[in-house]
Amino acid sequence: MKDDFLAYQAQTTSHPLGLQIAHAKGSYIYDTNGGAHLDFVAGVSANSLGHCHPKVVQAIQEQAETYLHVMVYGEYVLAPAVDLCKALADHLPPQLETTYLVNSGTEAMEGALKLARRFTGRSEIIAAHNAYHGNTMGSLSLMDYEERKGPFRPLIPDVRHITFNKLEELEKITVKTAAVVLETIQGGAGFILPKGDYLQKVRKKCNEVGALLILDEIQPGFGRTGSLFAFEQYHCVPDILVMGKGMASGLPIGAFSASSKMMSSLSEQPKLGHITTFGGNPVIAAAALATLKEITSGNLIGATLTKEKQFRKRLKHPLINEIRGKGLMLALLFDNADTANELVLRAAANGLILFWLLFEPRAVRISPPLTISAQEIDEGCDIILQALNEIADRVVN
Ligand SMILES: Cc1ncc(COP(=O)(O)O)c(C=O)c1O
C-alpha cells in the first residue's frame, strides 16, 4: 500500500526529487536520513516566513485549542477570520475593503470570475498568453495551452487572450468584457515584469469600457517583491485582488478582495452566490493573521530588495543569460532546458532545493522564504555556482 502510494505521488510530477521529508525549520528541510536541504523554493512561494515560523505555529496552536470548525455561511462571527479581513483592509486601498476567504489560489480565482460576471452582467473574460491562474475549470479556461486544456473541454466560453505587455492588443478589451485577468508579475511564464506603465494602460482601458480588472497576486503577494502587493509598485489598483500561497506561511488559503458594493452582488438573489465550508477556517485564518502581522511589522518586505541585490551580485556565471523577476521572486534564465534541468538536479544532490517554472523550461526558480538570511543566500549561491561550473566543464569536455 505504502509503495503504491509513493508510486502514485511520483507519477503526479514529471521530476520527482525523491526526498522523504522528516521535518522542516526556517530555511531548511530535513530528510529521513538526517540530510539538511536549504530551501530556495519555499513550497513554490507558499512558506513566506519559512518553515514552522514560531509565531505562526503559536497562532495555530492557540486557535487549535480554542475551536477548529463551526459553521461558516455567515451564521456566526468567527473572530480569526474577521480580524484577518480587517487587517487586510488596513493594508489595502479602500476599493479593496472587503475580503472573501477560500481554501486555495484557484478557488479564489473562481470566486473572482463569478464576482466579475455577476457584477457586470457580462461574460467575456480576457486573460494573458502564458498565464497561470490555477487548475479548476474556471482557472483552467483562462490558460491558452491547448494541450493542457483540450482533455477537459468544454470549458467556460468567451475567454480571449492578449499578450502581456503588448499595448496594441488592449483594443481587444471592449464593452463586452466582464474582466481582464492578469498576474501582476507573470509567474509560470518566467517571472515577467510589467513594462513601464502597461498595467496603468490596462486599468485605463478597463475604465473606458466598464470592464473589471482582476490582478492575480497569488505569487508576488505578501511581501515577496518589495511591497506587500506588487500592484502598489505599478500604481494600478485592481477591482478584484486575488491572493493565496504565502498568505498563511504554508497552510492552504486563498482570498479575493473587492469593494463592499461589488462583493455584496454575490449575496443578491439567488443568495449564496459563492459558498465554501472551510473558507475562513479559524486555524488557517489565525495563521494568516500571524503571517500578515510578521510580514508587515519589521523590515522583511524592504529586505527582499537587499536580498535580491545579493542574489544578483553573487549569481554571475557565463551560463546564466539573465536573472528575471523582482525581490525574492527570481528566475535564472539559461540557453536551454537541459542546463536548467541539470542545475536543479545537481543542486538537489548537493543540498539545495531549486525548482522549475511551468511554461519556461529554460528557467530555474529562486523563491526562498522572505526570512532567509544573508549567510543562507551565500551558501545556496555557492552550490549553484559550483553546479554551473560542473555543467560548463562537462559541456566543454
Ligand atoms: C499566479 C498563480 N495563480 C494561481 C495559482 C493557483 O493557486 P493554487 O495552487 O493555490 O490553487 C498559482 C499556483 O501556482 C499561481 O502561481
Coordinates of C-alpha atoms and ligand atoms in Angstrom, one line a residue:
M1 CA 0.0 0.0 0.0
K2 CA 2.7 2.4 1.0
D3 CA 4.8 1.7 -2.1
D4 CA 1.7 2.1 -4.3
F5 CA 1.1 5.5 -2.8
L6 CA 4.7 6.6 -3.3
A7 CA 4.5 5.4 -6.9
Y8 CA 1.3 7.4 -7.4
Q9 CA 2.9 10.6 -5.9
A10 CA 5.9 10.2 -8.2
Q11 CA 3.6 9.9 -11.2
T12 CA 2.0 13.2 -10.5
T13 CA 5.2 15.1 -11.1
S14 CA 7.5 14.7 -14.1
H15 CA 10.6 15.5 -12.0
P16 CA 10.3 13.7 -8.7
L17 CA 13.1 14.8 -6.4
G18 CA 12.6 11.8 -4.2
L19 CA 13.1 13.4 -0.8
Q20 CA 11.4 11.9 2.2
I21 CA 10.7 14.8 4.5
A22 CA 11.3 14.3 8.2
H23 CA 10.8 17.9 9.4
A24 CA 11.4 21.5 8.4
K25 CA 12.5 24.6 10.2
G26 CA 13.3 28.1 9.0
S27 CA 15.0 27.9 5.5
Y28 CA 15.9 24.1 5.8
I29 CA 14.1 20.9 5.1
Y30 CA 15.4 17.7 6.8
D31 CA 15.1 14.3 5.2
T32 CA 14.6 11.0 7.0
N33 CA 18.3 10.2 6.6
G34 CA 19.2 13.3 8.5
G35 CA 20.2 15.3 5.5
A36 CA 19.6 19.1 5.6
H37 CA 18.4 20.8 2.4
L38 CA 18.4 24.6 2.0
D39 CA 15.1 25.6 0.6
F40 CA 15.2 28.2 -2.2
V41 CA 11.7 27.4 -3.3
A42 CA 9.6 27.8 -0.1
G43 CA 6.8 25.5 -1.3
V44 CA 6.6 27.5 -4.5
S45 CA 6.4 30.8 -2.6
A46 CA 3.9 29.4 0.0
N47 CA 6.2 29.3 3.0
S48 CA 6.6 33.0 3.1
L49 CA 8.0 33.0 6.7
G50 CA 10.0 29.8 6.2
H51 CA 9.2 26.5 7.8
C52 CA 7.3 26.4 11.1
H53 CA 7.8 30.1 12.0
P54 CA 7.3 30.2 15.8
K55 CA 4.7 33.0 15.6
V56 CA 2.7 31.1 13.0
V57 CA 2.9 27.8 15.0
Q58 CA 1.9 29.6 18.2
A59 CA -1.1 31.1 16.5
I60 CA -2.1 27.7 15.1
Q61 CA -1.7 26.0 18.5
E62 CA -3.7 28.7 20.3
Q63 CA -6.5 28.6 17.9
A64 CA -6.5 24.8 17.7
E65 CA -7.1 24.6 21.4
T66 CA -9.9 27.1 21.2
Y67 CA -12.1 25.9 18.3
L68 CA -11.5 24.4 14.9
H69 CA -14.5 24.5 12.7
V70 CA -18.1 25.6 13.4
M71 CA -20.5 27.0 10.8
V72 CA -19.2 29.3 8.2
Y73 CA -22.0 30.6 5.9
G74 CA -22.3 33.8 7.9
E75 CA -24.2 32.4 10.8
Y76 CA -21.6 33.1 13.4
V77 CA -18.9 35.7 13.9
L78 CA -15.5 33.9 13.7
A79 CA -13.0 36.3 15.2
P80 CA -9.9 35.0 13.5
A81 CA -11.5 35.4 10.0
V82 CA -12.9 38.8 10.9
D83 CA -9.6 40.0 12.3
L84 CA -7.8 38.8 9.3
C85 CA -10.1 40.5 6.8
K86 CA -9.9 43.8 8.9
A87 CA -6.1 43.6 9.0
L88 CA -6.0 43.1 5.2
A89 CA -8.3 46.1 4.7
D90 CA -5.9 48.2 6.8
H91 CA -3.2 47.4 4.3
L92 CA -5.3 47.6 1.1
P93 CA -6.7 50.6 -0.8
P94 CA -10.3 51.4 0.1
Q95 CA -11.6 49.9 -3.2
L96 CA -10.5 46.5 -1.8
E97 CA -12.0 46.8 1.6
T98 CA -13.9 43.5 1.6
T99 CA -12.3 40.1 1.5
Y100 CA -13.7 36.7 0.9
L101 CA -11.7 33.8 2.3
V102 CA -11.4 30.5 0.5
N103 CA -9.1 27.5 0.6
S104 CA -6.6 27.9 -2.3
G105 CA -5.5 30.2 -5.1
T106 CA -7.5 28.7 -7.8
E107 CA -10.6 28.8 -5.7
A108 CA -10.1 32.5 -5.1
M109 CA -9.8 32.9 -8.9
E110 CA -13.1 31.0 -9.4
G111 CA -14.7 33.4 -6.9
A112 CA -13.2 36.4 -8.7
L113 CA -14.5 35.3 -12.1
K114 CA -18.0 34.7 -10.7
L115 CA -18.0 38.1 -9.0
A116 CA -16.9 39.8 -12.2
R117 CA -19.7 38.1 -14.2
R118 CA -22.3 38.8 -11.6
F119 CA -21.4 42.4 -11.1
T120 CA -21.0 43.4 -14.7
G121 CA -23.7 41.1 -16.2
R122 CA -21.2 40.3 -18.9
S123 CA -19.5 37.0 -19.7
E124 CA -16.3 37.7 -21.7
I125 CA -13.0 37.3 -19.8
I126 CA -9.7 38.4 -21.3
A127 CA -6.6 36.7 -20.0
A128 CA -2.9 36.7 -21.0
H129 CA -1.0 34.2 -23.1
N130 CA 1.3 32.1 -20.8
A131 CA -0.6 33.0 -17.7
Y132 CA -1.3 30.5 -14.9
H133 CA -4.2 31.0 -12.6
G134 CA -4.8 27.5 -11.2
N135 CA -6.3 24.2 -12.2
T136 CA -10.0 24.2 -11.5
M137 CA -12.3 24.6 -14.5
G138 CA -12.6 28.4 -14.5
S139 CA -8.9 29.0 -13.9
L140 CA -8.0 26.3 -16.5
S141 CA -10.3 28.1 -19.0
L142 CA -8.1 31.2 -18.7
M143 CA -5.0 29.3 -19.8
D144 CA -4.0 29.3 -23.5
Y145 CA -2.3 25.9 -23.7
E146 CA -4.5 23.6 -25.8
E147 CA -2.6 20.5 -24.8
R148 CA -3.4 21.2 -21.1
K149 CA -7.0 22.3 -21.7
G150 CA -8.1 20.0 -24.5
P151 CA -8.8 16.9 -22.5
F152 CA -11.1 18.9 -20.2
R153 CA -13.3 20.6 -22.8
P154 CA -15.9 22.0 -22.8
L155 CA -14.6 24.7 -20.5
I156 CA -16.1 28.1 -19.8
P157 CA -16.8 30.0 -23.0
D158 CA -16.0 33.6 -24.0
V159 CA -12.3 33.6 -23.0
R160 CA -9.9 35.6 -25.2
H161 CA -6.2 36.2 -24.9
I162 CA -3.9 39.1 -25.1
T163 CA -0.1 39.2 -25.0
F164 CA 1.2 40.6 -21.6
N165 CA 3.0 43.9 -22.1
K166 CA 1.6 44.5 -25.7
L167 CA -0.2 47.8 -25.7
E168 CA -1.6 47.2 -29.2
E169 CA -3.6 44.3 -28.0
L170 CA -5.6 46.3 -25.4
E171 CA -8.1 47.1 -28.2
K172 CA -9.4 43.6 -27.6
I173 CA -10.9 44.8 -24.3
T174 CA -14.4 46.1 -25.2
V175 CA -17.8 46.8 -23.8
K176 CA -18.4 43.0 -23.9
T177 CA -15.6 42.3 -21.5
A178 CA -16.6 41.4 -17.9
A179 CA -13.0 41.3 -16.7
V180 CA -9.4 41.4 -17.7
V181 CA -7.4 38.9 -15.6
L182 CA -3.6 39.4 -15.3
E183 CA -0.9 38.2 -13.0
T184 CA 0.7 41.5 -11.8
I185 CA 4.1 39.7 -12.4
Q186 CA 3.7 36.7 -14.7
G187 CA 4.9 33.6 -12.7
G188 CA 4.9 30.4 -14.7
A189 CA 5.7 32.3 -17.9
G190 CA 9.2 33.1 -16.5
F191 CA 8.8 35.9 -13.9
I192 CA 7.9 38.6 -16.5
L193 CA 7.5 42.1 -15.0
P194 CA 5.0 44.6 -16.4
K195 CA 6.8 47.1 -18.7
G196 CA 6.6 50.8 -18.0
D197 CA 3.0 51.9 -17.5
Y198 CA 1.5 48.8 -19.1
L199 CA -0.8 48.0 -16.1
Q200 CA -1.9 51.6 -15.8
K201 CA -2.9 51.5 -19.5
V202 CA -4.8 48.3 -18.9
R203 CA -6.5 49.9 -16.0
K204 CA -7.4 53.0 -18.2
K205 CA -8.8 50.8 -20.9
C206 CA -10.9 48.8 -18.4
N207 CA -12.3 52.0 -17.1
E208 CA -13.2 53.2 -20.6
V209 CA -15.3 50.2 -21.4
G210 CA -16.6 49.3 -18.0
A211 CA -14.6 46.1 -17.6
L212 CA -13.2 45.0 -14.3
L213 CA -9.5 44.4 -13.7
I214 CA -8.6 41.3 -11.7
L215 CA -5.0 41.1 -10.6
D216 CA -3.7 37.7 -9.5
E217 CA -1.1 38.2 -6.8
I218 CA -1.0 34.6 -5.7
Q219 CA 2.8 34.5 -6.3
P220 CA 4.1 38.1 -5.8
G221 CA 1.7 39.0 -2.9
F222 CA 2.5 39.1 0.8
G223 CA 5.8 40.9 0.6
R224 CA 7.8 38.9 -2.0
T225 CA 8.6 41.7 -4.3
G226 CA 9.4 44.7 -2.2
S227 CA 5.9 45.8 -1.3
L228 CA 3.0 43.9 0.4
F229 CA 1.4 43.6 -3.0
A230 CA 3.2 44.1 -6.3
F231 CA 0.4 46.3 -7.8
E232 CA 1.4 49.0 -5.4
Q233 CA 4.7 49.5 -7.3
Y234 CA 2.9 49.8 -10.6
H235 CA 0.4 52.3 -9.4
C236 CA -2.5 50.3 -10.6
V237 CA -5.3 49.2 -8.2
P238 CA -7.4 46.3 -9.4
D239 CA -11.1 46.0 -8.9
I240 CA -10.6 42.5 -7.6
L241 CA -7.3 41.3 -6.0
V242 CA -6.7 37.5 -5.9
M243 CA -4.4 36.1 -3.2
G244 CA -3.1 32.8 -1.9
K245 CA 0.1 30.9 -1.5
G246 CA 2.3 32.8 1.0
M247 CA -0.7 34.3 2.9
A248 CA -0.7 31.7 5.7
S249 CA 3.0 30.7 5.6
G250 CA 2.4 27.2 4.4
L251 CA -1.3 26.5 5.2
P252 CA -4.0 26.2 2.5
I253 CA -5.7 29.5 1.9
G254 CA -6.9 31.8 -0.8
A255 CA -8.8 35.1 -0.9
F256 CA -10.2 37.7 -3.1
S257 CA -10.8 41.3 -2.2
A258 CA -13.1 43.9 -3.8
S259 CA -15.3 46.9 -2.8
S260 CA -18.1 46.0 -0.4
K261 CA -20.6 47.2 -3.1
M262 CA -19.2 44.8 -5.6
M263 CA -18.8 41.9 -3.2
S264 CA -22.4 42.3 -2.0
S265 CA -23.5 41.4 -5.5
L266 CA -22.5 37.8 -4.7
S267 CA -25.2 37.7 -2.0
E268 CA -28.0 39.2 -4.0
Q269 CA -30.8 36.9 -5.1
P270 CA -30.3 34.0 -5.5
K271 CA -28.4 34.1 -2.3
L272 CA -25.3 32.1 -1.5
G273 CA -23.7 33.1 -4.8
H274 CA -20.4 31.7 -3.5
I275 CA -20.0 29.5 -0.5
T276 CA -17.4 27.3 1.0
T277 CA -17.4 25.1 4.0
F278 CA -13.8 25.6 5.1
G279 CA -13.1 29.1 3.7
G280 CA -12.2 31.3 6.6
N281 CA -11.3 28.3 8.8
P282 CA -10.3 29.7 12.2
V283 CA -7.0 27.9 12.5
I284 CA -5.9 28.9 9.0
A285 CA -7.1 32.5 9.5
A286 CA -5.1 32.7 12.7
A287 CA -2.0 31.5 10.8
A288 CA -2.7 34.1 8.1
L289 CA -3.1 36.9 10.6
A290 CA 0.1 36.0 12.3
T291 CA 1.8 35.9 8.9
L292 CA 0.5 39.3 7.9
K293 CA 1.5 40.9 11.2
E294 CA 5.0 39.4 11.0
I295 CA 5.5 40.4 7.3
T296 CA 4.3 44.0 7.9
S297 CA 5.8 44.7 11.3
G298 CA 9.5 44.6 10.7
N299 CA 11.6 45.2 7.7
L300 CA 11.1 41.9 5.9
I301 CA 9.4 43.5 2.9
G302 CA 12.2 46.1 2.3
A303 CA 14.8 43.5 2.9
T304 CA 13.6 41.5 -0.1
L305 CA 15.2 44.1 -2.3
T306 CA 18.5 43.9 -0.4
K307 CA 18.4 40.1 -0.8
E308 CA 17.6 40.4 -4.5
K309 CA 20.8 42.6 -4.9
Q310 CA 22.8 39.9 -3.0
F311 CA 21.5 37.2 -5.4
R312 CA 22.2 39.3 -8.5
K313 CA 25.7 40.1 -7.3
R314 CA 26.6 36.5 -6.4
L315 CA 25.0 34.8 -9.3
K316 CA 27.2 35.9 -12.1
H317 CA 28.1 33.0 -14.4
P318 CA 28.6 32.6 -18.1
L319 CA 25.8 30.1 -18.3
I320 CA 23.3 32.4 -16.8
N321 CA 21.8 34.6 -19.6
E322 CA 19.6 36.7 -17.4
I323 CA 18.1 37.0 -13.9
R324 CA 14.5 37.9 -14.2
G325 CA 12.0 39.0 -11.6
K326 CA 12.0 41.2 -8.5
G327 CA 12.7 40.8 -4.8
L328 CA 12.6 37.2 -3.8
M329 CA 10.7 36.1 -7.0
L330 CA 13.7 35.5 -9.2
A331 CA 14.3 33.2 -12.2
L332 CA 17.7 32.2 -13.7
L333 CA 17.4 32.0 -17.5
F334 CA 19.7 29.6 -19.5
D335 CA 20.1 28.9 -23.2
N336 CA 18.3 25.6 -22.9
A337 CA 16.1 23.4 -20.8
D338 CA 18.9 20.8 -20.3
T339 CA 21.0 23.3 -18.3
A340 CA 18.1 24.3 -16.2
N341 CA 17.2 20.7 -15.5
E342 CA 20.7 19.7 -14.7
L343 CA 21.1 22.6 -12.3
V344 CA 18.0 21.7 -10.4
L345 CA 19.2 18.0 -10.1
R346 CA 22.8 18.8 -9.3
A347 CA 21.8 21.4 -6.7
A348 CA 19.4 18.9 -5.1
A349 CA 22.2 16.4 -4.8
N350 CA 24.3 19.0 -3.0
G351 CA 21.6 20.0 -0.5
L352 CA 19.9 23.0 -2.3
I353 CA 16.3 22.9 -3.4
L354 CA 15.5 24.7 -6.6
F355 CA 12.6 24.3 -9.0
W356 CA 11.4 24.7 -12.5
L357 CA 8.8 27.2 -13.9
L358 CA 5.6 25.9 -15.5
F359 CA 5.8 27.4 -19.0
E360 CA 9.5 28.4 -19.3
P361 CA 11.7 25.3 -19.4
R362 CA 14.9 27.3 -19.7
A363 CA 14.4 28.8 -16.3
V364 CA 15.0 27.9 -12.7
R365 CA 13.0 29.5 -9.9
I366 CA 14.5 31.1 -6.8
S367 CA 11.8 32.0 -4.4
P368 CA 13.1 31.4 -0.9
P369 CA 11.4 32.3 2.4
L370 CA 11.3 36.0 3.0
T371 CA 13.2 35.2 6.2
I372 CA 16.2 33.8 4.5
S373 CA 19.5 35.1 5.9
A374 CA 22.4 36.7 4.0
Q375 CA 24.5 33.7 5.1
E376 CA 22.0 31.2 3.7
I377 CA 21.8 33.1 0.4
D378 CA 25.6 32.9 0.1
E379 CA 25.5 29.2 1.0
G380 CA 22.9 28.5 -1.7
C381 CA 24.6 30.7 -4.3
D382 CA 27.9 28.7 -3.7
I383 CA 26.0 25.5 -4.5
I384 CA 24.5 27.0 -7.7
L385 CA 27.9 28.3 -8.9
Q386 CA 29.6 25.0 -8.2
A387 CA 26.9 23.1 -10.1
L388 CA 27.1 25.5 -13.0
N389 CA 30.9 25.1 -13.1
E390 CA 30.5 21.4 -13.3
I391 CA 27.9 21.7 -16.1
A392 CA 30.2 24.1 -18.0
D393 CA 33.1 21.7 -17.6
R394 CA 31.0 18.7 -18.8
V395 CA 29.8 20.7 -21.9
V396 CA 33.4 21.7 -22.8
N397 CA 34.8 18.3 -22.3
Ligands
LIG1 C1 -0.2 33.1 -10.3 C2 -0.9 31.9 -9.8 N1 -2.3 31.9 -9.8 C3 -3.0 30.8 -9.3 C4 -2.3 29.7 -8.7 C5 -3.1 28.6 -8.2 O1 -3.0 28.5 -6.8 P1 -3.3 27.1 -6.1 O2 -2.3 26.2 -6.5 O3 -3.3 27.5 -4.6 O4 -4.7 26.7 -6.5 C6 -0.9 29.7 -8.7 C7 -0.2 28.5 -8.2 O5 0.9 28.2 -8.6 C8 -0.2 30.8 -9.3 O6 1.1 30.8 -9.3

